[in-house]
Coordinates of C-alpha atoms in Angstrom, one line a residue:
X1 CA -11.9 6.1 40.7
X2 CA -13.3 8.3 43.2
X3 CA -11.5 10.1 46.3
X4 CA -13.3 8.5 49.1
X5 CA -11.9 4.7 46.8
X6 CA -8.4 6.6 47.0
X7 CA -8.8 7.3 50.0
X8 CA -9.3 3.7 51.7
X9 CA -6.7 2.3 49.2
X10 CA -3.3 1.1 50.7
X11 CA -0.8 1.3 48.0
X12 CA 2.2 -0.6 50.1
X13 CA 2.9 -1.4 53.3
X14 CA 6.8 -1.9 54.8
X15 CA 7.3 -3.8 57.8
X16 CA 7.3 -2.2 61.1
X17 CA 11.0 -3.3 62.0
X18 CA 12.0 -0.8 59.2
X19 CA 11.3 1.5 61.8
X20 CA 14.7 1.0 63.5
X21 CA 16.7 -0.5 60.2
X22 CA 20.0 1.1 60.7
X23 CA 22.4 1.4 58.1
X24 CA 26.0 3.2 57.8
X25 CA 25.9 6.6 56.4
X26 CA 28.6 7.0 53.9
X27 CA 28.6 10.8 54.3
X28 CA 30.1 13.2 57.2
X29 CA 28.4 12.5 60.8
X30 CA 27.1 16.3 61.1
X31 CA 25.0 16.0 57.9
X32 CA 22.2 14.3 59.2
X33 CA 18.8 14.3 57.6
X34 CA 20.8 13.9 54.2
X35 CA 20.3 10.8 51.8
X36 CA 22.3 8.2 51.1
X37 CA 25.4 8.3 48.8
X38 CA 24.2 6.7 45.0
X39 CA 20.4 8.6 45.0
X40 CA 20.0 10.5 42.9
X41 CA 16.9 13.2 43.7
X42 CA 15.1 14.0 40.6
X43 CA 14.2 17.7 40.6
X44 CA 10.9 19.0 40.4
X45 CA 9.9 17.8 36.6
X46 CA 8.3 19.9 34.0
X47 CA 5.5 19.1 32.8
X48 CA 4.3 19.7 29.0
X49 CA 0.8 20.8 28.4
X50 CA -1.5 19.8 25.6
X51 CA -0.6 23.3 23.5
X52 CA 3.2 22.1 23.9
X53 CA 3.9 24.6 26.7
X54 CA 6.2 24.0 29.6
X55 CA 4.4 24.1 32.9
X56 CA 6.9 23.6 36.3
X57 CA 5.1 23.1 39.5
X58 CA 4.5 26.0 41.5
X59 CA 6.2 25.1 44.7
X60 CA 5.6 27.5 47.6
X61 CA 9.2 29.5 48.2
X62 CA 9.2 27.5 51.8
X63 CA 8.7 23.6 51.6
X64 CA 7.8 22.3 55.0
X65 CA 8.3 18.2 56.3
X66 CA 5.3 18.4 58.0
X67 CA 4.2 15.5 60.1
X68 CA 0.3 15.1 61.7
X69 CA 0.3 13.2 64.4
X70 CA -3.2 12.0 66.2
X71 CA -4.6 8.9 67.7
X72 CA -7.5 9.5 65.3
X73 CA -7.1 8.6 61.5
X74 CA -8.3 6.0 59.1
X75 CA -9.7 3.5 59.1
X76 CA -11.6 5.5 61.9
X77 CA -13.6 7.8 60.8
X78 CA -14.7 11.6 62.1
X79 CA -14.4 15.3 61.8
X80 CA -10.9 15.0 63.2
X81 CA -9.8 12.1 60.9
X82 CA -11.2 13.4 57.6
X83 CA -9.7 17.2 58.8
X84 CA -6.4 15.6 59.0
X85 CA -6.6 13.4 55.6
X86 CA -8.1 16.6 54.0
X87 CA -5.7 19.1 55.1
X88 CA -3.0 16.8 53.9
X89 CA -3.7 16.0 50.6
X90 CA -4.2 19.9 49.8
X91 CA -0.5 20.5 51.5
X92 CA 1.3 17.7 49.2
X93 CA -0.9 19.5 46.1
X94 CA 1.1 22.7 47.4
X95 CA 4.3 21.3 47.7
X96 CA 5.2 20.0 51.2
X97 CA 6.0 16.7 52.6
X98 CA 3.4 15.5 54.8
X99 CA 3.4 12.4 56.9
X100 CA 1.1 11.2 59.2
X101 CA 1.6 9.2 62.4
X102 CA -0.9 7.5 64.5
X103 CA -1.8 4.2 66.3
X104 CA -1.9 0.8 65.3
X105 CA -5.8 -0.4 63.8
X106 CA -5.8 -3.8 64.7
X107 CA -4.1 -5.6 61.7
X108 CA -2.9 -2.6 60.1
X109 CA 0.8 -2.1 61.4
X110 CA 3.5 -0.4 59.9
X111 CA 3.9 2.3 57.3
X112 CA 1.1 2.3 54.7
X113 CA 1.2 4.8 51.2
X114 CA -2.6 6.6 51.0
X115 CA -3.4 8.9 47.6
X116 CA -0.7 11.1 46.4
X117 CA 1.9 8.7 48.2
X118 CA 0.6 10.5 51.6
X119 CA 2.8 7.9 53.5
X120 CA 0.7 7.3 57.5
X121 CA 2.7 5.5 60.3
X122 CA 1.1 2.9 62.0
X123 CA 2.9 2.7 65.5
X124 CA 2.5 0.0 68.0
X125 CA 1.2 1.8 70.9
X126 CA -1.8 0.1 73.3
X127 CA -4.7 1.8 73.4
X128 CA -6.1 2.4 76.7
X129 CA -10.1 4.3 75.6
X130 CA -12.0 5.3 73.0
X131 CA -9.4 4.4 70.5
X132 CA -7.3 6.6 72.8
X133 CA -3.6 5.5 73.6
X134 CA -2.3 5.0 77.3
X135 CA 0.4 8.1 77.8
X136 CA 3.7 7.5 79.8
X137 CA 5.3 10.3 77.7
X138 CA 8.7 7.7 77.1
X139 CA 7.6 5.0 75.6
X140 CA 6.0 6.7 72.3
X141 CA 9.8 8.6 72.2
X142 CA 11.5 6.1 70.4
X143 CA 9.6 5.2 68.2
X144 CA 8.3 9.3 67.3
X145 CA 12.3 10.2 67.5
X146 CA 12.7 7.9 64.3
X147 CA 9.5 8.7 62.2
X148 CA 10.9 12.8 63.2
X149 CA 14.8 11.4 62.1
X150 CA 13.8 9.3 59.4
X151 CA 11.5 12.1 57.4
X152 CA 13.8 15.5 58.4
X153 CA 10.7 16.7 60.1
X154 CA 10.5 20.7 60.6
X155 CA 7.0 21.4 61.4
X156 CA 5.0 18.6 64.2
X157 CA 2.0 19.5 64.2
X158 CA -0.9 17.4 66.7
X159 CA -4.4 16.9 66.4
X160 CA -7.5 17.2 69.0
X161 CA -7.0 17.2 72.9
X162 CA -8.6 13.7 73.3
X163 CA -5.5 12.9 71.6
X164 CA -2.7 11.5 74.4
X165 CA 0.0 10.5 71.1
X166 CA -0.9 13.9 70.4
X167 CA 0.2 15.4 73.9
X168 CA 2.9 13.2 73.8
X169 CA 4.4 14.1 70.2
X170 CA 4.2 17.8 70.9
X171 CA 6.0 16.9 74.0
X172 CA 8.9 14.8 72.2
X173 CA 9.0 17.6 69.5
X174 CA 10.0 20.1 71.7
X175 CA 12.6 17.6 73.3
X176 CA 14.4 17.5 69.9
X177 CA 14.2 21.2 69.1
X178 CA 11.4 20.8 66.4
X179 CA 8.9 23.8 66.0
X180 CA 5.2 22.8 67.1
X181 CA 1.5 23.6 65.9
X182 CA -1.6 22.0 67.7
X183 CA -4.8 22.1 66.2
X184 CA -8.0 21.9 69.0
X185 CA -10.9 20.6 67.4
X186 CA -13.2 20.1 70.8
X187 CA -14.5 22.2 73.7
X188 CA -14.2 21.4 77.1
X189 CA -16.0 22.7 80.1
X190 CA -14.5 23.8 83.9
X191 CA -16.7 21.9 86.5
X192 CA -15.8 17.9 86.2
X193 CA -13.1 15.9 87.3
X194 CA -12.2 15.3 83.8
X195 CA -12.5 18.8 82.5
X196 CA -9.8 19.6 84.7
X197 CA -7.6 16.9 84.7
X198 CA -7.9 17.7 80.5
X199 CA -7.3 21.1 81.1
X200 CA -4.4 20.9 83.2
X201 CA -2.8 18.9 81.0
X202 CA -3.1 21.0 77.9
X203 CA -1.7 24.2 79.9
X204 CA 1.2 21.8 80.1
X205 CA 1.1 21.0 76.1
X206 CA 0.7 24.1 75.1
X207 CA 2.5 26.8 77.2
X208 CA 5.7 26.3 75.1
X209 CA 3.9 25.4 71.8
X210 CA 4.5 27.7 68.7
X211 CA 1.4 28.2 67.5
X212 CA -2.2 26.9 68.3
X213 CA -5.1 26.6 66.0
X214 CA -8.5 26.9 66.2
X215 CA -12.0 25.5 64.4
X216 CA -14.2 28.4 65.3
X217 CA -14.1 31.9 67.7
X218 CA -16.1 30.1 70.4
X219 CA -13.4 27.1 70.3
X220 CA -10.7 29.7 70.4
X221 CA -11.8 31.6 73.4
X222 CA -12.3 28.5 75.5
X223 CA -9.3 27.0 74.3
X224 CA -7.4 30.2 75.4
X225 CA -9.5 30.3 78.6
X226 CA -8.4 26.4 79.6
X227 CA -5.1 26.8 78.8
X228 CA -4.2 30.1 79.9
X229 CA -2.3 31.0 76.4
X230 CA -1.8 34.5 74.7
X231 CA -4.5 34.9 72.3
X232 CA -1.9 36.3 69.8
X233 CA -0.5 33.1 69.3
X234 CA -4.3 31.3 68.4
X235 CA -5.5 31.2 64.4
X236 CA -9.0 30.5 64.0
X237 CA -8.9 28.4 60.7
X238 CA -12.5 26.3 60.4
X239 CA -12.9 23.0 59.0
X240 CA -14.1 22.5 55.4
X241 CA -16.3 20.1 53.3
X242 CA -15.1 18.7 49.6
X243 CA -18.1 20.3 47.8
X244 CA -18.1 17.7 44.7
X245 CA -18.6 14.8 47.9
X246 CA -21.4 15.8 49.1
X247 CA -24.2 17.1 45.9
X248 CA -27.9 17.2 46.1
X249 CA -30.3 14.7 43.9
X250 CA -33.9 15.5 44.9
X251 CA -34.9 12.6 42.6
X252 CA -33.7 10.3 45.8
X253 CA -36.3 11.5 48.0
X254 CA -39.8 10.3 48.9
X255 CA -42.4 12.9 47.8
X256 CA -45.3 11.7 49.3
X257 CA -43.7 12.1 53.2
X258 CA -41.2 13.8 54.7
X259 CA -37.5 12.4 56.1
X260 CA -35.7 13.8 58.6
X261 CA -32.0 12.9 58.9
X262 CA -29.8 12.0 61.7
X263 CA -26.0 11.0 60.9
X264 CA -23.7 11.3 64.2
X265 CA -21.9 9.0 66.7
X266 CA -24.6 8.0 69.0
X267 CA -23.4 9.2 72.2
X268 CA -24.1 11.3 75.2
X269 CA -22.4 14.6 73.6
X270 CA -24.6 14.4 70.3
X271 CA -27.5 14.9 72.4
X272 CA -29.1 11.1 71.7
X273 CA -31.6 11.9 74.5
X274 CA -33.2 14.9 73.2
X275 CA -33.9 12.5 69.9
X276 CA -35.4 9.9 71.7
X277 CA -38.0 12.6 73.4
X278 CA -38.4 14.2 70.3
X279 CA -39.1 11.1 67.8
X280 CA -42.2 10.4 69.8
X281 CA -43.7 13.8 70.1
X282 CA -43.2 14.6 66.0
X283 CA -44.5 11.2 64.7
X284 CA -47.8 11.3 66.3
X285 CA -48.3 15.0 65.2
X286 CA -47.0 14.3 61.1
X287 CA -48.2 10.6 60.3
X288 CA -46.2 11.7 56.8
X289 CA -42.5 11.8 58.9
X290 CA -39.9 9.4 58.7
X291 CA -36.5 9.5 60.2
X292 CA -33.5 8.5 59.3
X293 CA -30.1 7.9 61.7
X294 CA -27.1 7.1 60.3
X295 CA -24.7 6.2 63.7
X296 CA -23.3 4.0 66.5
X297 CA -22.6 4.1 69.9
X298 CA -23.7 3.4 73.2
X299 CA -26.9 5.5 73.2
X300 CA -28.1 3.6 70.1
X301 CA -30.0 1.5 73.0
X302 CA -32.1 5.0 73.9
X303 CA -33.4 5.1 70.4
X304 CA -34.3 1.1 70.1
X305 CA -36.3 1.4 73.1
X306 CA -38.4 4.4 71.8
X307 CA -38.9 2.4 68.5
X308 CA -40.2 -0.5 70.2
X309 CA -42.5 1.3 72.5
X310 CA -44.3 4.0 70.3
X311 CA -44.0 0.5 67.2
X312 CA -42.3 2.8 64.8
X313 CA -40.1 0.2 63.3
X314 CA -42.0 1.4 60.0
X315 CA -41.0 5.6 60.4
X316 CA -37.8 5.2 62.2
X317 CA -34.5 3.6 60.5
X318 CA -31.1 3.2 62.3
X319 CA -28.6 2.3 60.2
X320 CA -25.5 1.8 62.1
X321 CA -22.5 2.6 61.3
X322 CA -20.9 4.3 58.2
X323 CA -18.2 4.8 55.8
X324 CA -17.7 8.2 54.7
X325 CA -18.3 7.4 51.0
X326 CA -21.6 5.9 52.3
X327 CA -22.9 9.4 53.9
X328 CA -23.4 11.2 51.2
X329 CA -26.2 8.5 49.7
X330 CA -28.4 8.7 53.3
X331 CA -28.1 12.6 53.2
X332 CA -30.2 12.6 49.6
X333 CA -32.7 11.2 50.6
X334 CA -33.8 13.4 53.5
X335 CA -35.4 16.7 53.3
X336 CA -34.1 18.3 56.6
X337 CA -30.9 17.8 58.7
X338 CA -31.0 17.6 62.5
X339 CA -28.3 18.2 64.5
X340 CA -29.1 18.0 68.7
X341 CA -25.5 18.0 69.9
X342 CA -24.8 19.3 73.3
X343 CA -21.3 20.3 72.5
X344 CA -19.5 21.5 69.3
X345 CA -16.4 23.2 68.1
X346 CA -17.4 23.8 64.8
X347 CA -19.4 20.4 63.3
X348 CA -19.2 19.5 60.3
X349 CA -22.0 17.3 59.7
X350 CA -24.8 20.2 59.3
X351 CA -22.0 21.6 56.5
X352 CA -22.1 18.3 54.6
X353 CA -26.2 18.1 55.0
X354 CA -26.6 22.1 54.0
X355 CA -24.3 20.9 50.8
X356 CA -26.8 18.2 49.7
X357 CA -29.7 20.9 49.5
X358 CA -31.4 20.1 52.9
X359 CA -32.5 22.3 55.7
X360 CA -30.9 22.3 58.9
X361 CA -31.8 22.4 62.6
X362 CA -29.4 22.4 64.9
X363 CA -29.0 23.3 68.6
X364 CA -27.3 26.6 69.3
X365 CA -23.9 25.2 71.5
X366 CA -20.2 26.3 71.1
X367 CA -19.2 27.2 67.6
X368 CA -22.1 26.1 65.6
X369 CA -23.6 29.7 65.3
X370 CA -20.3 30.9 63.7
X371 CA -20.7 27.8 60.8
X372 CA -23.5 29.0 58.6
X373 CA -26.0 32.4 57.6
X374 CA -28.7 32.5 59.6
X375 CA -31.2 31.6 56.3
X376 CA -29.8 28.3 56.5
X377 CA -29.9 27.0 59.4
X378 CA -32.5 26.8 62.1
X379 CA -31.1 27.3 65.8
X380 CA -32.9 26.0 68.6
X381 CA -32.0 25.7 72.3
X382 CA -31.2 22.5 73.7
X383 CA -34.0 20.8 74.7
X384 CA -36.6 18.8 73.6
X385 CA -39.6 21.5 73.1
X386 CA -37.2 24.0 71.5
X387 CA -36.1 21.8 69.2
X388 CA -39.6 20.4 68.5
X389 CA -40.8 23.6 67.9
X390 CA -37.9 24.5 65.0
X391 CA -38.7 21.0 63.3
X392 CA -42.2 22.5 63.1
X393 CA -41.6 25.5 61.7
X394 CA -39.2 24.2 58.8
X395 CA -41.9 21.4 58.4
X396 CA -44.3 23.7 57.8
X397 CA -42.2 25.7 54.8
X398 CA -41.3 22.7 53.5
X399 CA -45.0 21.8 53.0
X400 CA -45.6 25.3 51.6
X401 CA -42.6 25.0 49.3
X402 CA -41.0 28.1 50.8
X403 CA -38.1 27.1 51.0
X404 CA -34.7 27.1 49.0
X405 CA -34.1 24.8 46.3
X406 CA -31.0 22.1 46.9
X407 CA -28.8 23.4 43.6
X408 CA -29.0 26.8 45.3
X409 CA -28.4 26.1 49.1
X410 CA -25.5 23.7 47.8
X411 CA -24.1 26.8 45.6
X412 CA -23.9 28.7 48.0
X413 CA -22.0 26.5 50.8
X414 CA -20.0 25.2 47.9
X415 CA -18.6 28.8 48.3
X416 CA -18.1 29.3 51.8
X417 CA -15.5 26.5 53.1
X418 CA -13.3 25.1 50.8
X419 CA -10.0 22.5 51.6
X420 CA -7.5 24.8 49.3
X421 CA -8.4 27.7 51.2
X422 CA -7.8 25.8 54.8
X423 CA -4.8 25.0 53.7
X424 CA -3.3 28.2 52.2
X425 CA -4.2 29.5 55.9
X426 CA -2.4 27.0 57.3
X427 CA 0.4 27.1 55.7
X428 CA 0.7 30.8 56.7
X429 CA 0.8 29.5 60.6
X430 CA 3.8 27.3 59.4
X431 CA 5.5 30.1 57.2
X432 CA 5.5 31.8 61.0
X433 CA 5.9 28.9 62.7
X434 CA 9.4 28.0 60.9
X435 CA 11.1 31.5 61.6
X436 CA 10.0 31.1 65.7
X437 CA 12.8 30.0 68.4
X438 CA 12.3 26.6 70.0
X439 CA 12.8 27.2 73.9
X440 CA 16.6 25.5 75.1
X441 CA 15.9 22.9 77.9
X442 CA 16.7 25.7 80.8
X443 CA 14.3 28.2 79.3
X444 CA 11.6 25.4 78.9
X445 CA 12.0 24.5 82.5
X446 CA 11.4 28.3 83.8
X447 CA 8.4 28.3 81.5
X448 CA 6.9 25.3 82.9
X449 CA 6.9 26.5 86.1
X450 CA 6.0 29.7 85.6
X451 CA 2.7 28.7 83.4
X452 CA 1.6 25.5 85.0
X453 CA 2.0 26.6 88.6
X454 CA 4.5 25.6 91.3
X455 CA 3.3 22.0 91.8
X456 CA 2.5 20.9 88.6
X457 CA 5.1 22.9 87.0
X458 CA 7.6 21.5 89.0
X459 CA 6.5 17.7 87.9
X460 CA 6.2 18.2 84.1
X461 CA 10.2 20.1 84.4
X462 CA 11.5 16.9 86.5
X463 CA 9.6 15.2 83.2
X464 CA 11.0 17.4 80.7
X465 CA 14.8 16.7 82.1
X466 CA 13.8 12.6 81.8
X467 CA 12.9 13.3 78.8
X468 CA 15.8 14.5 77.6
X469 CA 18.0 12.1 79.1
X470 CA 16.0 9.5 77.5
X471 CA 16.7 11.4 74.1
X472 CA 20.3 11.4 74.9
X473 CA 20.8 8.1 75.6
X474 CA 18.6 6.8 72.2
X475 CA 20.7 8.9 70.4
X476 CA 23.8 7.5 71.8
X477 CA 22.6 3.6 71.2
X478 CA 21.0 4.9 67.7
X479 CA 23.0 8.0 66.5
X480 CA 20.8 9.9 64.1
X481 CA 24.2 10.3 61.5
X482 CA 23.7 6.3 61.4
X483 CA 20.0 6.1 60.8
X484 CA 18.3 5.5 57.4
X485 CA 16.7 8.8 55.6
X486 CA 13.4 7.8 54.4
X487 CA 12.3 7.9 50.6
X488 CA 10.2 11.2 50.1
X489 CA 7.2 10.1 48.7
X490 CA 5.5 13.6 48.7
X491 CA 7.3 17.3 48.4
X492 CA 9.1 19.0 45.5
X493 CA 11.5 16.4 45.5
X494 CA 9.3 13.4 46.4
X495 CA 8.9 10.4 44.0
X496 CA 5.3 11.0 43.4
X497 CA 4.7 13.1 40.3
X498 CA 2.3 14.3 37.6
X499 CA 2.9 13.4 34.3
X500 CA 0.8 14.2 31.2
X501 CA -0.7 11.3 29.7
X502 CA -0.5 11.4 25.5
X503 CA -2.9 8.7 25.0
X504 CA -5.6 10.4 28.2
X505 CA -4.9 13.9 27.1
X506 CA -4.7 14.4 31.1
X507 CA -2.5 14.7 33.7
X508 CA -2.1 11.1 35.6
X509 CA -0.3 10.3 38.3
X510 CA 2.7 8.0 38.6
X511 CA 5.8 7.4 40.7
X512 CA 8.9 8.6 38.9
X513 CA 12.2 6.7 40.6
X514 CA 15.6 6.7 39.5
X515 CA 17.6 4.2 38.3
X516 CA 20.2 4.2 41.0
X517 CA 17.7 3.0 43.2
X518 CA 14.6 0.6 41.9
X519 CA 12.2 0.0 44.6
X520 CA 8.9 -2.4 45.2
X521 CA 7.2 1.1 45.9
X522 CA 7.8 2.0 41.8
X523 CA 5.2 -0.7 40.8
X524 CA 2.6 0.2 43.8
X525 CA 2.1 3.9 43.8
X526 CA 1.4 3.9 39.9

């Protein structure tokens, strides 16, 4: 089975209304974030190689409960959302408990088990845009305050400034005296209403946060720049791409013409318009090129009207939406990768098409310089002669055959960003993280108004001290002492484990449960 298969597999899903199942805790009321009385924990089992050799896991000294939080996961998918899954699954293979909590999809609702047993909570919040939910800052504090209770959270750590469960969360976190990481994954300008309003409210988010990462240099200075922060207290920790996803097979493409490919959200941002005026322009020069767009979105209209009046329904495919297991399949088939984004933090998409063997163009914007060497990539200004002229040029060696071949350009990206090494760097952030003081309400309240500014200092304090009230009075009709410690499924002492199989001669996984405690999740995670 492959990862992407894993990946969209739900191995068990609880009710939501576990969410507030209270139970008496048989042990003293000041050790909270313990298990119940009869549980055994199995420790962290040895495992015997094929020589006969006894191999332990190699746990890090310091085991974090990490939780991601982020209105953007699965089933949607994205940079953000595959950063998140990604970053995850490499955390549990050091280690650490990781949870994720997010919005509810639709249908899905409720806690749901991913690969590994990464266990994801599906809240019931309404979203209000662009899979976006509404923020009140009190209303997500309930139900955050349990998933935090519930899986003896240290480490919160929030995703993307789009994100309003992510402003909210950090919020909460600091509330309940958790430390806090936020990772910015976007770039934001200074000029527009919305800029501001954005901006204003991450120098809220993040002038008491512990540590705040970045996706490229560019990212980090305008991240620093919008929210007035220290730049000592910014990582710059890129994205990554699985290398064994995303492999080049020449023997898909077309050799008598040449295919151009397109696979982004088809919005305003990706820079949809400067397609549509270059499609035109590059078919009537090369009768031989074809394009390919994987994407939807609202501008998908832009490029259905420049089909329909230059009749290129033969040259130009759109292919709507797709799954990430389904990206890897257009990408083969293309000979060079186009990127015409107006704004990027990093972009992963011209990493995934430089890993299949293809050439790249891309606009020069944000953080895309920083991504790969210069003899990969093509960088053009944004516009549509610039970028006409760079599809030209690479058209050209590619007709010539002066160009790289796809086993070496995919060897040597293979190389550069890799998940394990992502993760190792986090977990450094959170290694320095856990050893950091989390402000005392007074101290938070001079902070706020010292950062943010008189005015809008002023309201987020008054919104900090309802916040904690609201904590205190939750707490008060749900004491923590009396709420139910959640099963690890992931961590050294999590119920997910590698055992060796005789009959495989590999290492398989299983869930490993005690008999003090059988559970429906025994038979689901196998």
């Amino acid at each position: 089975m492959d990862k992407m298969s894993l990946f969209t597999q739900d191995h068990y899903c609880f009710p939501l209304k576990w969410l507030y199942e209270c139970r008496t805790h048989p042990q003293s009321p000041n050790t909270m974030g313990q298990r119940r009385r009869g549980v055994a924990l199995p420790s962290p089992a040895k495992h015997r190689s094929p020589e006969g050799l006894n191999m332990a896991p190699q746990y890090p000294a310091t085991k974090h409960n990490i939780c991601m939080v982020s209105d953007f996961f699965y089933p949607n998918m994205g940079g953000v959302e595959s950063h998140i899954y990604q970053l995850s699954q490499c955390l549990i293979e050091k280690g650490h408990k990781v949870v994720i909590a997010t919005h509810a999809y639709g249908t899905r609702k409720g806690i749901r088990y991913l690969t590994n047993g990464l266990k994801v909570y599906y809240l019931p919040l309404q979203v209000m845009y662009n899979q976006s939910t509404a923020t009140t800052c009190f209303h997500s504090l309930p139900l955050l305050r349990c998933v935090f209770t519930r899986e003896r959270i240290t480490v919160v750590h929030a995703h993307s400034s789009f994100s309003a469960m992510a402003h909210d969360a950090l919020f909460h976190a600091k509330t309940m005296g958790l430390n806090t990481v936020f990772t910015d994954h976007s770039l934001f300008g200074f000029a527009d209403v919305s800029s501001v309003l954005t901006n204003k409210l991450l120098t809220v988010s993040l002038c008491d946060t512990n540590h705040i990462v970045c996706v490229s240099y560019t990212s980090k200075e305008n991240t620093v720049l919008r929210a007035a922060l220290d730049p000592q207290i910014v990582s710059v920790i890129p994205n990554a791409v699985d290398p064994t996803d995303f492999t080049p097979d020449p023997s898909q493409r077309h050799g008598d013409r040449i295919t151009i490919v397109v696979v982004s959200r088809l919005v305003y941002r990706k820079g949809i318009d400067l397609l549509g005026g270059i499609i035109p322009k590059l078919c009537l020069k090369h009768p031989d090129l074809h394009f390919l767009i994987g994407g939807e979105g609202p501008k998908r209209i832009v490029l259905e009207e420049v089909r329909e009046k230059f009749q290129l329904q033969d040259r130009v495919r759109l292919l709507g939406a797709l799954e990430h297991k389904d990206v890897r399949g257009v990408l083969v088939k293309g000979h060079i990768f186009l990127n015409t984004s107006l704004t990027e933090a990093f972009c992963m998409a011209i990493v995934e098409g430089a890993s299949c063997g293809l050439q790249v163009v891309s606009t020069r914007v944000g953080g895309i310089p920083e991504v790969l060497p210069e003899d990969l990539i093509t960088l053009c200004e944004p516009t549509v002669r610039s970028l006409c002229d760079g599809l030209e040029n690479v058209i050209a060696r590619q007709r010539s055959g002066c160009v790289a071949t796809p086993a070496s350009i995919h060897a040597r990206v293979s190389t550069l960003y890799t998940w394990r090494n992502v993760a190792e760097r986090t977990e450094k952030v959170y290694d320095c993280v856990a050893g950091q003081e989390v402000l005392p309400l007074d101290r938070r309240l001079v902070r706020l108004r010292a950062h943010c500014g008189h005015v809008a200092g002023s309201i987020f304090a008054f919104v900090a001290v309802l916040d904690f009230l609201f904590l205190l009075l939750l707490r008060w009709l749900f004491p923590d002492q009396l709420m139910d410690v959640a099963m690890d499924a992931t961590g050294p002492q999590g119920l997910w484990r590698r055992g060796f199989d005789k009959r495989k001669g590999s290492y398989s996984k299983s869930a490993m449960l005690t008999k003090e405690e059988p559970s429906p999740i025994q038979t689901k995670l196998c």
